[in-house]
């Protein structure tokens, strides 16, 4: 049993210890390594987790630029998801169809006490009428917040009414904050409605020979654009991105793409699986964070399409991209090699960024997720073992049938087996643990107490996490970089993103202010005369 | 930028667009952070707590600690009593605060959890406290949440002893630590013993020492809060954020109160200083007179740049009224004055200010939003915007300089360390306003008109 792990967990009461010990493991000590995940947070523990609404509206739907998202609830939930997640977008025109961008706006029904008492459906309808008068969007999404489910407002009936009244797309999302145990439930709820109501309703065929969707890429700091640019250079058409910088206009056509690329497995694997069942579209787990990962991902796409010309172009692009960053990369490596890092991010970046850190010679000593499931840690082979518990069993799980018109098979079983022999897994994800060193620590739903304790015992050079613990870490004397918001920098994806990331780390480690933390008189007393100083309380 | 905001004003009664307020609990969390060794606790599902911590952290660039009851669907149906009980045990075990300050969310309010009963039934460790208040998000705004939590501390802790402590109780309003420090400096100069409730200075502007302190040095102590019942009077600064708490104190423990506008600008600060003088009955020290004189000197120096300039001001009611008063003192015209927080006296009080300075055509609105304010600006433009970070879209869309004052300011640093209140704060406001107007002139005038001396 790892000493470090026990040092941290020992301080817990018996009841908390019993719960937490399943969530904190040392890689290589179990055979196989099993980590408890996606269970309820312990009340009062100071979890960093958010809620179902955040996962649905904040994460998956929020970036869809041309849908007016009306948050049905009191003002807070809408306010806090207004411009705070850095999913970038611009209004644009593709294939003759315009997509507006409403991301600078925050829409809410601003429920008042009377709406709680008498119900808020009337106000919601009125809000839609007003949105249609003022903005005239092609799509409206309604997102529920905590009280909506409790008072029994039927947002789906209102959505149906709006579709009939205005001939637009209007979808209700029952993503009340108390559902599930984290943001994860919200991802699932959003995924279900996307496949039910949007994917497959468009008819704009791809124009290029090879086309893909990028799933689970939210264009934080422009990441999605960076990836799209790379793929375009290789000659691959991107039909839609789920959902960074993307639009209702594009997502409608997602079923017409040849292949789905999955960046964030946690948030979008439901759509990936359902598109496989319904349209026969294979999905490939890729990772455009990290230099080696980018190479591997591009090459895997080339192998999938099996086109010699395409494969050659991919090699050219890789060589060119590496050439552009080579000098800077060598310099950054020389400066960053040998450092250690801890990562605690939502449901996917803790894995992806370890590979980018490895490119710089930085070793990961701890990694954890806020709300990932066991498959994100251990790989999808454990899915049959995962049993739904009381908190998650009410999250609707839908099954889809093959679409009579659009179902197509791109690769035969035989071709897939050849790919498998080359190490390219289709419709699968092996999880984070397999990429980690023995002895590293995995911590699921890391709380404030454990953050402080692990800082003390592991002393990483850099702790990557989010805004709530950034200043805790910084005040403790450690460099903290946010891997949700990128500290307002980015993009970090792709080859050029990697050097932006490396430069940000070097900047953080080299900042002169770190050397001024301790006042010189603390270690070197030089007090000779007492000064007359006025009291300044 | 904001391309879908049209000039034509449609009346909206249901759709809120770009609000100038947020919900109650974040205000309660901020108030609780102003109590020493206190951990704010959010009784609801954990998303609220995460959002509120996030926003305070982004505004102050400081840790904002708080815990949550982490409701699940089960608790939402059957009540959150056991969640709160478990939370309290874990909090005292792991984080050892002296006091837990519980507030609610729209979830626990809608299901009707009875906090008072739940807490009474709980086993609380010796010498520790759990206090609470109700903060339904569907009523008022974060300002109401703030005052509800301050009142919660009084309701739960303040008591009357045998004799007076000779202090006054000061309710600072929803302001930054920099402002609280300025109040304290002035109170010290005026030699007035006081208790500040809450006091976020030292907590939300704590120094870098290389060691994270979960409970930094600052904050009103529990002992001080208990002793508030023995104060001679209380002073409520900011009618919306502070007066209700002063009223609670008067009702519960018969402590008389006086309420004042936030001391922003000349006249409101004069009134504050004179009120302090009434309490001490001593002469006002020269150092304060000197500061005031410096401020007026500055106001006369800068008048060619400020006089007649039109401003749109938005934010929290007390702050907006304070800025409006100062802007009028500078000879500017507060064309649009908007708060998202409901409460009709906001409009009345703004109108009184317009009347006093004889300005015409200014509009004040409570329960307003930035979408509406932007439409007004499109119809009749202004020279300057004053408010929080969410004004930056309008500033860019209409090419109007934005001066950041109020809450939340999440795209600039340092603002929370230095005051807007008092004569010193007014100097800072004057500097911000003139710099913004002059920078605009420098970047927009013809090349041959660029002035080196201004």
GROMACS .gro file of N, CA and C in nm, chain B residues 25-91:
model
  201
  562UNK      N    1  -2.743   3.356  -0.304
  562UNK     CA    2  -2.640   3.287  -0.223
  562UNK      C    3  -2.499   3.340  -0.236
  563UNK      N    4  -2.460   3.393  -0.352
  563UNK     CA    5  -2.322   3.440  -0.365
  563UNK      C    6  -2.297   3.558  -0.272
  564UNK      N    7  -2.402   3.639  -0.250
  564UNK     CA    8  -2.390   3.750  -0.155
  564UNK      C    9  -2.374   3.699  -0.014
  565UNK      N   10  -2.451   3.594   0.019
  565UNK     CA   11  -2.441   3.534   0.152
  565UNK      C   12  -2.303   3.474   0.173
  566UNK      N   13  -2.251   3.411   0.069
  566UNK     CA   14  -2.118   3.350   0.080
  566UNK      C   15  -2.013   3.458   0.105
  567UNK      N   16  -2.025   3.569   0.034
  567UNK     CA   17  -1.929   3.679   0.052
  567UNK      C   18  -1.938   3.735   0.194
  568UNK      N   19  -2.060   3.754   0.243
  568UNK     CA   20  -2.077   3.807   0.379
  568UNK      C   21  -2.014   3.712   0.481
  569UNK      N   22  -2.035   3.582   0.463
  569UNK     CA   23  -1.984   3.484   0.560
  569UNK      C   24  -1.831   3.478   0.558
  570UNK      N   25  -1.772   3.507   0.442
  570UNK     CA   26  -1.625   3.508   0.435
  570UNK      C   27  -1.567   3.625   0.515
  571UNK      N   28  -1.652   3.721   0.549
  571UNK     CA   29  -1.607   3.833   0.631
  571UNK      C   30  -1.616   3.807   0.780
  572UNK      N   31  -1.635   3.680   0.818
  572UNK     CA   32  -1.635   3.644   0.960
  572UNK      C   33  -1.514   3.553   0.984
  573UNK      N   34  -1.439   3.582   1.088
  573UNK     CA   35  -1.314   3.512   1.114
  573UNK      C   36  -1.338   3.364   1.144
  574UNK      N   37  -1.260   3.278   1.083
  574UNK     CA   38  -1.267   3.133   1.099
  574UNK      C   39  -1.406   3.078   1.069
  575UNK      N   40  -1.469   3.136   0.968
  575UNK     CA   41  -1.604   3.092   0.929
  575UNK      C   42  -1.595   3.020   0.795
  576UNK      N   43  -1.666   2.910   0.781
  576UNK     CA   44  -1.678   2.845   0.652
  576UNK      C   45  -1.821   2.862   0.602
  577UNK      N   46  -1.840   2.932   0.491
  577UNK     CA   47  -1.973   2.942   0.432
  577UNK      C   48  -2.018   2.803   0.385
  578UNK      N   49  -2.147   2.775   0.402
  578UNK     CA   50  -2.198   2.646   0.356
  578UNK      C   51  -2.325   2.667   0.275
  579UNK      N   52  -2.327   2.604   0.158
  579UNK     CA   53  -2.439   2.619   0.066
  579UNK      C   54  -2.528   2.494   0.077
  580UNK      N   55  -2.650   2.514   0.125
  580UNK     CA   56  -2.743   2.402   0.142
  580UNK      C   57  -2.826   2.387   0.015
  581UNK      N   58  -2.775   2.304  -0.074
  581UNK     CA   59  -2.843   2.284  -0.203
  581UNK      C   60  -2.763   2.184  -0.283
  582UNK      N   61  -2.783   2.183  -0.416
  582UNK     CA   62  -2.698   2.094  -0.495
  582UNK      C   63  -2.565   2.167  -0.519
  583UNK      N   64  -2.459   2.090  -0.546
  583UNK     CA   65  -2.325   2.148  -0.534
  583UNK      C   66  -2.287   2.246  -0.646
  584UNK      N   67  -2.367   2.245  -0.755
  584UNK     CA   68  -2.335   2.335  -0.866
  584UNK      C   69  -2.336   2.481  -0.825
  585UNK      N   70  -2.435   2.518  -0.741
  585UNK     CA   71  -2.444   2.658  -0.697
  585UNK      C   72  -2.315   2.697  -0.627
  586UNK      N   73  -2.274   2.612  -0.532
  586UNK     CA   74  -2.156   2.641  -0.452
  586UNK      C   75  -2.034   2.658  -0.542
  587UNK      N   76  -2.021   2.571  -0.641
  587UNK     CA   77  -1.908   2.580  -0.733
  587UNK      C   78  -1.912   2.712  -0.810
  588UNK      N   79  -2.030   2.748  -0.860
  588UNK     CA   80  -2.044   2.873  -0.935
  588UNK      C   81  -2.013   2.995  -0.848
  589UNK      N   82  -2.062   2.995  -0.725
  589UNK     CA   83  -2.043   3.112  -0.639
  589UNK      C   84  -1.897   3.128  -0.599
  590UNK      N   85  -1.834   3.016  -0.567
  590UNK     CA   86  -1.691   3.022  -0.535
  590UNK      C   87  -1.613   3.072  -0.657
  591UNK      N   88  -1.650   3.021  -0.772
  591UNK     CA   89  -1.585   3.060  -0.896
  591UNK      C   90  -1.595   3.211  -0.918
  592UNK      N   91  -1.714   3.267  -0.896
  592UNK     CA   92  -1.731   3.409  -0.924
  592UNK      C   93  -1.656   3.496  -0.825
  593UNK      N   94  -1.659   3.459  -0.698
  593UNK     CA   95  -1.585   3.537  -0.599
  593UNK      C   96  -1.435   3.529  -0.629
  594UNK      N   97  -1.390   3.410  -0.664
  594UNK     CA   98  -1.249   3.392  -0.696
  594UNK      C   99  -1.209   3.476  -0.817
  595UNK      N  100  -1.295   3.479  -0.916
  595UNK     CA  101  -1.261   3.556  -1.035
  595UNK      C  102  -1.260   3.705  -1.009
  596UNK      N  103  -1.347   3.752  -0.920
  596UNK     CA  104  -1.352   3.895  -0.888
  596UNK      C  105  -1.230   3.936  -0.804
  597UNK      N  106  -1.200   3.854  -0.701
  597UNK     CA  107  -1.095   3.893  -0.607
  597UNK      C  108  -0.958   3.835  -0.641
  598UNK      N  109  -0.952   3.737  -0.730
  598UNK     CA  110  -0.829   3.663  -0.758
  598UNK      C  111  -0.771   3.607  -0.627
  599UNK      N  112  -0.859   3.551  -0.548
  599UNK     CA  113  -0.824   3.495  -0.417
  599UNK      C  114  -0.904   3.365  -0.400
  600UNK      N  115  -0.858   3.273  -0.314
  600UNK     CA  116  -0.941   3.156  -0.285
  600UNK      C  117  -1.072   3.202  -0.219
  601UNK      N  118  -1.183   3.136  -0.252
  601UNK     CA  119  -1.310   3.162  -0.183
  601UNK      C  120  -1.359   3.026  -0.135
  602UNK      N  121  -1.338   2.998  -0.008
  602UNK     CA  122  -1.369   2.865   0.043
  602UNK      C  123  -1.517   2.856   0.084
  603UNK      N  124  -1.577   2.743   0.053
  603UNK     CA  125  -1.715   2.717   0.095
  603UNK      C  126  -1.744   2.570   0.071
  604UNK      N  127  -1.838   2.516   0.149
  604UNK     CA  128  -1.876   2.377   0.132
  604UNK      C  129  -2.022   2.368   0.089
  605UNK      N  130  -2.063   2.247   0.052
  605UNK     CA  131  -2.199   2.228   0.002
  605UNK      C  132  -2.261   2.104   0.063
  606UNK      N  133  -2.395   2.103   0.069
  606UNK     CA  134  -2.468   1.983   0.114
  606UNK      C  135  -2.473   1.877   0.005
  607UNK      N  136  -2.434   1.914  -0.117
  607UNK     CA  137  -2.433   1.820  -0.231
  607UNK      C  138  -2.561   1.738  -0.241
  608UNK      N  139  -2.673   1.805  -0.259
  608UNK     CA  140  -2.802   1.735  -0.276
  608UNK      C  141  -2.797   1.640  -0.397
  609UNK      N  142  -2.860   1.526  -0.381
  609UNK     CA  143  -2.885   1.440  -0.496
  609UNK      C  144  -3.036   1.441  -0.519
  610UNK      N  145  -3.080   1.366  -0.618
  610UNK     CA  146  -3.223   1.366  -0.649
  610UNK      C  147  -3.305   1.316  -0.530
  611UNK      N  148  -3.249   1.219  -0.460
  611UNK     CA  149  -3.318   1.164  -0.343
  611UNK      C  150  -3.341   1.271  -0.237
  612UNK      N  151  -3.236   1.345  -0.205
  612UNK     CA  152  -3.247   1.450  -0.104
  612UNK      C  153  -3.345   1.558  -0.149
  613UNK      N  154  -3.351   1.579  -0.280
  613UNK     CA  155  -3.440   1.682  -0.332
  613UNK      C  156  -3.586   1.644  -0.314
  614UNK      N  157  -3.611   1.517  -0.304
  614UNK     CA  158  -3.748   1.471  -0.285
  614UNK      C  159  -3.780   1.455  -0.136
  615UNK      N  160  -3.684   1.396  -0.063
  615UNK     CA  161  -3.714   1.364   0.077
  615UNK      C  162  -3.657   1.464   0.178
  616UNK      N  163  -3.593   1.569   0.132
  616UNK     CA  164  -3.537   1.669   0.223
  616UNK      C  165  -3.389   1.649   0.245
  617UNK      N  166  -3.321   1.761   0.275
  617UNK     CA  167  -3.175   1.757   0.282
  617UNK      C  168  -3.120   1.752   0.423
  618UNK      N  169  -3.201   1.709   0.519
  618UNK     CA  170  -3.159   1.707   0.659
  618UNK      C  171  -3.034   1.625   0.683
  619UNK      N  172  -3.031   1.503   0.631
  619UNK     CA  173  -2.915   1.418   0.659
  619UNK      C  174  -2.792   1.467   0.586
  620UNK      N  175  -2.812   1.528   0.468
  620UNK     CA  176  -2.698   1.587   0.397
  620UNK      C  177  -2.632   1.695   0.483
  621UNK      N  178  -2.715   1.779   0.545
  621UNK     CA  179  -2.661   1.889   0.626
  621UNK      C  180  -2.588   1.834   0.748
  622UNK      N  181  -2.647   1.732   0.806
  622UNK     CA  182  -2.587   1.671   0.926
  622UNK      C  183  -2.450   1.610   0.893
  623UNK      N  184  -2.447   1.533   0.785
  623UNK     CA  185  -2.320   1.473   0.742
  623UNK      C  186  -2.218   1.581   0.710
  624UNK      N  187  -2.266   1.685   0.640
  624UNK     CA  188  -2.175   1.792   0.601
  624UNK      C  189  -2.113   1.856   0.725
  625UNK      N  190  -2.195   1.888   0.823
  625UNK     CA  191  -2.143   1.957   0.943
  625UNK      C  192  -2.037   1.873   1.011
  626UNK      N  193  -2.062   1.742   1.022
  626UNK     CA  194  -1.963   1.656   1.087
  626UNK      C  195  -1.831   1.658   1.009
  627UNK      N  196  -1.841   1.640   0.878
  627UNK     CA  197  -1.720   1.639   0.796
  627UNK      C  198  -1.647   1.771   0.800
  628UNK      N  199  -1.722   1.879   0.799
  628UNK     CA  200  -1.658   2.012   0.799
  628UNK      C  201  -1.581   2.033   0.929
   0.00000   0.00000   0.00000
